[in-house]
PDB file of C-alpha atoms in Angstrom:
ATOM      1  CA  MET A   1      11.474   1.677  20.135  1.00 35.00           C
ATOM      2  CA  ALA A   2      11.306   0.154  16.680  1.00 38.00           C
ATOM      3  CA  GLU A   3      13.674  -2.648  15.823  1.00 40.00           C
ATOM      4  CA  ARG A   4      16.678  -1.415  13.818  1.00 38.00           C
ATOM      5  CA  GLU A   5      16.725  -2.670  10.260  1.00 44.00           C
ATOM      6  CA  GLY A   6      18.092  -1.583   6.911  1.00 45.00           C
ATOM      7  CA  GLY A   7      16.162   1.058   5.020  1.00 46.00           C
ATOM      8  CA  GLY A   8      15.070  -1.339   2.265  1.00 51.00           C
ATOM      9  CA  HIS A   9      13.482  -3.710   4.778  1.00 53.00           C
ATOM     10  CA  LEU A  10      11.970  -0.780   6.659  1.00 50.00           C
ATOM     11  CA  LEU A  11      10.347   0.536   3.479  1.00 52.00           C
ATOM     12  CA  HIS A  12       9.171  -2.945   2.453  1.00 52.00           C
ATOM     13  CA  ARG A  13       7.627  -3.439   5.909  1.00 56.00           C
ATOM     14  CA  PHE A  14       5.834  -0.094   5.618  1.00 53.00           C
ATOM     15  CA  VAL A  15       4.447  -0.841   2.167  1.00 51.00           C
ATOM     16  CA  ALA A  16       3.221  -4.200   3.524  1.00 44.00           C
ATOM     17  CA  LEU A  17       0.856  -2.496   5.972  1.00 53.00           C
ATOM     18  CA  ASN A  18      -2.597  -3.978   5.830  1.00 57.00           C
ATOM     19  CA  GLU A  19      -4.321  -1.183   7.693  1.00 61.00           C
ATOM     20  CA  TRP A  20      -6.358  -0.543   4.550  1.00 61.00           C
ATOM     21  CA  SER A  21      -7.823  -4.055   4.553  1.00 60.00           C
ATOM     22  CA  ALA A  22      -9.591  -3.274   7.831  1.00 61.00           C
ATOM     23  CA  ARG A  23     -11.198  -0.202   6.256  1.00 60.00           C
ATOM     24  CA  ASP A  24     -14.984  -0.175   6.100  1.00 58.00           C
ATOM     25  CA  GLN A  25     -15.003  -3.758   7.344  1.00 66.00           C
ATOM     26  CA  VAL A  26     -14.381  -5.392   3.974  1.00 76.00           C
ATOM     27  CA  TYR A  27     -13.402  -8.181   6.383  1.00 78.00           C
ATOM     28  CA  PRO A  28     -14.945  -8.655   9.853  1.00 80.00           C
ATOM     29  CA  ALA A  29     -13.222  -6.806  12.707  1.00 80.00           C
ATOM     30  CA  GLU A  30     -12.365 -10.169  14.340  1.00 85.00           C
ATOM     31  CA  VAL A  31      -9.937 -10.889  11.487  1.00 84.00           C
ATOM     32  CA  PHE A  32      -7.630  -8.104  12.730  1.00 85.00           C
ATOM     33  CA  GLU A  33      -5.524  -7.487  15.787  1.00 87.00           C
ATOM     34  CA  ARG A  34      -4.049  -4.209  16.944  1.00 87.00           C
ATOM     35  CA  ARG A  35      -0.247  -3.950  16.778  1.00 85.00           C
ATOM     36  CA  ARG A  36       2.295  -1.156  17.052  1.00 86.00           C
ATOM     37  CA  LEU A  37       4.449  -0.110  14.119  1.00 81.00           C
ATOM     38  CA  TYR A  38       6.687   2.975  14.323  1.00 81.00           C
ATOM     39  CA  ASN A  39       4.901   3.895  17.587  1.00 84.00           C
ATOM     40  CA  VAL A  40       1.489   3.907  15.888  1.00 85.00           C
ATOM     41  CA  THR A  41      -1.281   1.414  16.590  1.00 85.00           C
ATOM     42  CA  VAL A  42      -2.212  -0.329  13.332  1.00 83.00           C
ATOM     43  CA  SER A  43      -4.489  -3.169  12.271  1.00 82.00           C
ATOM     44  CA  ARG A  44      -2.848  -6.426  11.257  1.00 82.00           C
ATOM     45  CA  SER A  45      -4.586  -9.437   9.772  1.00 82.00           C
ATOM     46  CA  ARG A  46      -4.778 -12.589  11.873  1.00 86.00           C
ATOM     47  CA  HIS A  47      -6.423 -14.619   9.110  1.00 85.00           C
ATOM     48  CA  PRO A  48      -3.782 -16.915   7.584  1.00 89.00           C
ATOM     49  CA  GLY A  49      -5.173 -16.657   4.037  1.00 87.00           C
ATOM     50  CA  LEU A  50      -5.407 -12.850   4.026  1.00 82.00           C
ATOM     51  CA  THR A  51      -2.038 -12.482   5.743  1.00 81.00           C
ATOM     52  CA  GLU A  52      -0.374 -14.775   3.198  1.00 84.00           C
ATOM     53  CA  TYR A  53      -2.040 -12.978   0.249  1.00 81.00           C
ATOM     54  CA  ILE A  54      -0.831  -9.564   1.437  1.00 78.00           C
ATOM     55  CA  ARG A  55       2.654 -10.820   2.332  1.00 79.00           C
ATOM     56  CA  GLU A  56       3.230 -12.701  -0.927  1.00 82.00           C
ATOM     57  CA  THR A  57       1.791  -9.939  -3.079  1.00 79.00           C
ATOM     58  CA  VAL A  58       3.838  -7.171  -1.503  1.00 76.00           C
ATOM     59  CA  TYR A  59       6.962  -9.338  -1.316  1.00 79.00           C
ATOM     60  CA  SER A  60       6.671  -9.985  -5.049  1.00 81.00           C
ATOM     61  CA  LEU A  61       6.997  -6.207  -5.605  1.00 79.00           C
ATOM     62  CA  LYS A  62      10.179  -5.777  -3.560  1.00 77.00           C
ATOM     63  CA  ASP A  63      12.518  -6.097  -6.573  1.00 78.00           C
ATOM     64  CA  TRP A  64      10.328  -3.799  -8.687  1.00 79.00           C
ATOM     65  CA  ILE A  65      10.471  -1.149  -5.927  1.00 75.00           C
ATOM     66  CA  GLN A  66      14.221  -1.466  -5.445  1.00 74.00           C
ATOM     67  CA  GLU A  67      14.894  -1.395  -9.212  1.00 77.00           C
ATOM     68  CA  GLY A  68      12.538   1.548  -9.790  1.00 77.00           C
ATOM     69  CA  LYS A  69      10.174  -0.487 -12.020  1.00 81.00           C
ATOM     70  CA  LEU A  70       7.022  -0.121  -9.898  1.00 82.00           C
ATOM     71  CA  GLU A  71       5.002   2.844 -11.077  1.00 84.00           C
ATOM     72  CA  LYS A  72       2.188   2.416  -8.548  1.00 86.00           C
ATOM     73  CA  LEU A  73       0.194  -0.087  -6.513  1.00 85.00           C
ATOM     74  CA  ALA A  74      -3.579   0.276  -6.378  1.00 87.00           C
ATOM     75  CA  ILE A  75      -6.060  -1.306  -4.030  1.00 87.00           C
ATOM     76  CA  VAL A  76      -9.215  -1.494  -6.112  1.00 89.00           C
ATOM     77  CA  PHE A  77     -12.476  -1.853  -4.210  1.00 90.00           C
ATOM     78  CA  PHE A  78     -15.452  -3.408  -6.015  1.00 91.00           C
ATOM     79  CA  ASN A  79     -19.121  -3.238  -5.085  1.00 91.00           C
ATOM     80  CA  PRO A  80     -21.155  -6.490  -4.853  1.00 93.00           C
ATOM     81  CA  GLN A  81     -21.917  -6.208  -8.597  1.00 94.00           C
ATOM     82  CA  ASP A  82     -18.129  -6.321  -9.323  1.00 91.00           C
ATOM     83  CA  LYS A  83     -17.995  -2.717 -10.487  1.00 92.00           C
ATOM     84  CA  PRO A  84     -14.847  -0.820  -9.362  1.00 92.00           C
ATOM     85  CA  ILE A  85     -15.969   1.971  -7.043  1.00 92.00           C
ATOM     86  CA  GLU A  86     -12.731   3.162  -5.457  1.00 90.00           C
ATOM     87  CA  ARG A  87      -8.999   2.915  -6.058  1.00 89.00           C
ATOM     88  CA  LEU A  88      -6.492   3.688  -3.341  1.00 87.00           C
ATOM     89  CA  VAL A  89      -3.275   4.394  -5.252  1.00 90.00           C
ATOM     90  CA  PHE A  90       0.207   4.202  -3.693  1.00 87.00           C
ATOM     91  CA  GLN A  91       3.219   5.515  -5.585  1.00 87.00           C
ATOM     92  CA  VAL A  92       6.628   4.719  -4.101  1.00 78.00           C
ATOM     93  CA  LYS A  93       9.885   5.672  -5.738  1.00 77.00           C
ATOM     94  CA  ILE A  94      13.330   5.172  -4.269  1.00 72.00           C
ATOM     95  CA  LEU A  95      15.464   8.042  -5.541  1.00 70.00           C
ATOM     96  CA  GLU A  96      18.757   6.743  -4.111  1.00 66.00           C
ATOM     97  CA  GLU A  97      19.939   4.120  -1.654  1.00 60.00           C
ATOM     98  CA  ILE A  98      18.571   4.769   1.822  1.00 54.00           C
ATOM     99  CA  GLU A  99      21.606   3.275   3.522  1.00 55.00           C
ATOM    100  CA  ALA A 100      23.942   5.639   1.610  1.00 53.00           C
ATOM    101  CA  ASN A 101      21.906   8.694   2.624  1.00 53.00           C
ATOM    102  CA  LEU A 102      22.702  10.775   5.688  1.00 55.00           C
ATOM    103  CA  LEU A 103      19.120  10.487   6.938  1.00 61.00           C
ATOM    104  CA  SER A 104      18.949   8.374  10.075  1.00 68.00           C
ATOM    105  CA  ILE A 105      16.613   5.425  10.545  1.00 71.00           C
ATOM    106  CA  ASP A 106      14.863   7.474  13.277  1.00 77.00           C
ATOM    107  CA  GLU A 107      14.123  10.236  10.758  1.00 77.00           C
ATOM    108  CA  LEU A 108      12.833   7.694   8.234  1.00 75.00           C
ATOM    109  CA  GLU A 109      10.597   6.099  10.881  1.00 80.00           C
ATOM    110  CA  HIS A 110       9.252   9.548  11.784  1.00 83.00           C
ATOM    111  CA  MET A 111       8.330  10.195   8.127  1.00 81.00           C
ATOM    112  CA  LEU A 112       6.659   6.788   7.788  1.00 81.00           C
ATOM    113  CA  ARG A 113       4.794   7.298  11.078  1.00 84.00           C
ATOM    114  CA  ALA A 114       3.331  10.556   9.722  1.00 84.00           C
ATOM    115  CA  PHE A 115       2.324   8.730   6.541  1.00 82.00           C
ATOM    116  CA  ILE A 116       0.552   5.968   8.500  1.00 82.00           C
ATOM    117  CA  LEU A 117      -1.308   8.463  10.680  1.00 83.00           C
ATOM    118  CA  LYS A 118      -2.577  10.344   7.633  1.00 82.00           C
ATOM    119  CA  ILE A 119      -3.775   7.109   6.028  1.00 79.00           C
ATOM    120  CA  GLN A 120      -5.638   6.250   9.241  1.00 79.00           C
ATOM    121  CA  VAL A 121      -7.571   9.519   9.264  1.00 81.00           C
ATOM    122  CA  SER A 122      -8.271   9.438   5.517  1.00 80.00           C
ATOM    123  CA  ASP A 123     -11.569   7.630   6.102  1.00 75.00           C
ATOM    124  CA  SER A 124     -13.076  11.021   6.909  1.00 79.00           C
ATOM    125  CA  LEU A 125     -12.276  12.062   3.314  1.00 83.00           C
ATOM    126  CA  LEU A 126     -13.898   9.002   1.714  1.00 83.00           C
ATOM    127  CA  ASP A 127     -17.395   7.592   1.536  1.00 84.00           C
ATOM    128  CA  PRO A 128     -18.037   4.256   3.260  1.00 85.00           C
ATOM    129  CA  LEU A 129     -17.864   1.206   1.035  1.00 86.00           C
ATOM    130  CA  PRO A 130     -21.112  -0.702   0.505  1.00 89.00           C
ATOM    131  CA  GLU A 131     -21.622  -3.951   2.386  1.00 87.00           C
ATOM    132  CA  GLY A 132     -20.333  -6.915   0.426  1.00 89.00           C
ATOM    133  CA  SER A 133     -17.446  -5.006  -1.158  1.00 89.00           C
ATOM    134  CA  ARG A 134     -14.233  -6.783  -2.068  1.00 88.00           C
ATOM    135  CA  PHE A 135     -10.780  -5.682  -3.199  1.00 86.00           C
ATOM    136  CA  GLU A 136      -7.952  -6.591  -5.566  1.00 85.00           C
ATOM    137  CA  LEU A 137      -4.348  -5.415  -5.639  1.00 83.00           C
ATOM    138  CA  VAL A 138      -3.175  -4.061  -8.995  1.00 85.00           C
ATOM    139  CA  ALA A 139       0.493  -3.278  -9.671  1.00 84.00           C
ATOM    140  CA  TYR A 140       1.508  -0.940 -12.479  1.00 84.00           C
ATOM    141  CA  SER A 141       4.995  -1.575 -13.819  1.00 82.00           C
ATOM    142  CA  LEU A 142       7.163   0.733 -15.878  1.00 79.00           C
ATOM    143  CA  SER A 143       8.307  -2.347 -17.812  1.00 73.00           C
ATOM    144  CA  ARG A 144       6.267  -5.088 -19.482  1.00 65.00           C
ATOM    145  CA  GLU A 145       9.039  -7.653 -18.984  1.00 63.00           C
ATOM    146  CA  PRO A 146       7.801 -10.216 -16.424  1.00 54.00           C
ATOM    147  CA  GLU A 147      11.343 -11.253 -15.300  1.00 57.00           C
ATOM    148  CA  GLY A 148      10.191 -14.298 -13.360  1.00 56.00           C
ATOM    149  CA  GLN A 149       7.123 -12.679 -11.811  1.00 54.00           C
ATOM    150  CA  THR A 150       4.513 -15.364 -11.297  1.00 55.00           C
ATOM    151  CA  VAL A 151       2.130 -13.532  -8.960  1.00 62.00           C
ATOM    152  CA  TRP A 152       1.063 -10.831 -11.404  1.00 68.00           C
ATOM    153  CA  VAL A 153      -1.082 -11.187 -14.521  1.00 64.00           C
ATOM    154  CA  ASP A 154      -0.584  -8.755 -17.415  1.00 66.00           C
ATOM    155  CA  ASP A 155      -3.689  -6.635 -17.918  1.00 62.00           C
ATOM    156  CA  SER A 156      -2.348  -4.049 -20.331  1.00 63.00           C
ATOM    157  CA  GLY A 157      -5.856  -2.800 -21.123  1.00 60.00           C
ATOM    158  CA  GLY A 158      -6.729  -2.304 -17.464  1.00 57.00           C
ATOM    159  CA  ASN A 159     -10.401  -1.768 -18.282  1.00 57.00           C
ATOM    160  CA  GLY A 160     -11.594  -4.060 -15.501  1.00 62.00           C
ATOM    161  CA  VAL A 161     -10.128  -1.902 -12.737  1.00 75.00           C
ATOM    162  CA  GLN A 162     -10.489   1.638 -14.086  1.00 77.00           C
ATOM    163  CA  ILE A 163     -12.875   4.177 -12.654  1.00 82.00           C
ATOM    164  CA  PHE A 164     -13.967   6.453 -15.468  1.00 82.00           C
ATOM    165  CA  GLU A 165     -13.954  10.193 -14.746  1.00 86.00           C
ATOM    166  CA  PRO A 166     -12.927   9.683 -11.117  1.00 87.00           C
ATOM    167  CA  THR A 167     -12.870  12.277  -8.391  1.00 89.00           C
ATOM    168  CA  ILE A 168      -9.305  12.426  -7.066  1.00 91.00           C
ATOM    169  CA  VAL A 169      -8.898  12.731  -3.290  1.00 90.00           C
ATOM    170  CA  PRO A 170      -5.281  13.492  -2.287  1.00 91.00           C
ATOM    171  CA  ILE A 171      -4.394  11.790   0.988  1.00 87.00           C
ATOM    172  CA  LYS A 172      -0.660  12.199   1.632  1.00 85.00           C
ATOM    173  CA  SER A 173       2.583  12.838  -0.191  1.00 88.00           C
ATOM    174  CA  MET A 174       6.129  12.790   1.093  1.00 82.00           C
ATOM    175  CA  ARG A 175       9.443  13.546  -0.561  1.00 81.00           C
ATOM    176  CA  SER A 176      12.960  13.346   0.791  1.00 76.00           C
ATOM    177  CA  THR A 177      16.360  13.130  -0.852  1.00 71.00           C
ATOM    178  CA  PHE A 178      16.021   9.351  -1.264  1.00 70.00           C
ATOM    179  CA  LEU A 179      12.308   8.536  -1.226  1.00 74.00           C
ATOM    180  CA  GLN A 180       9.118   9.810  -2.798  1.00 82.00           C
ATOM    181  CA  MET A 181       5.724   8.464  -1.673  1.00 84.00           C
ATOM    182  CA  GLN A 182       2.213   9.521  -2.504  1.00 89.00           C
ATOM    183  CA  VAL A 183      -1.233   8.110  -1.868  1.00 87.00           C
ATOM    184  CA  HIS A 184      -4.543   9.264  -3.301  1.00 90.00           C
ATOM    185  CA  ALA A 185      -8.023   7.854  -3.762  1.00 88.00           C
ATOM    186  CA  GLU A 186     -10.075   7.764  -6.931  1.00 90.00           C
ATOM    187  CA  ARG A 187     -13.835   7.569  -6.491  1.00 87.00           C
TER     188      ARG A 187
END
């Protein structure tokens, strides 16, 4: 059974998943260990540098998520020539306080479990990444006010991470009375 925690921490923990970083072996398989989250086996980084990068990056978005300022988070994959070839885009919007909602933590975990499982099988919808690929995390804010953010760099033009005329591959969307989540790929 999953440890009981407030909805905000539960959502933050879900967003922090690094299952995607194991995809297509952008990093060697030895860098990851298998763990259980919401009764689903997931990959988790064992490499201190990668783990710290993911943790710090996602943690820096916690306030943006809670305040409704995060529009989306994209994992941009680049080929060895540094050309963006795929964007995995996550949109998370908290519609109202989870704790104030009548939905139980068990119901929330069930919804997040379904989301994780769909992400895990999404590889069948996408082409493999070329060897030597790398990734960057790109956050899109609804506000240009940095408010103490030191992790993120303003790239208002965004030309370095855009895929022009992409093919959109829907992966999963979920909506409840308090939470809206969607993930899609752009190739």
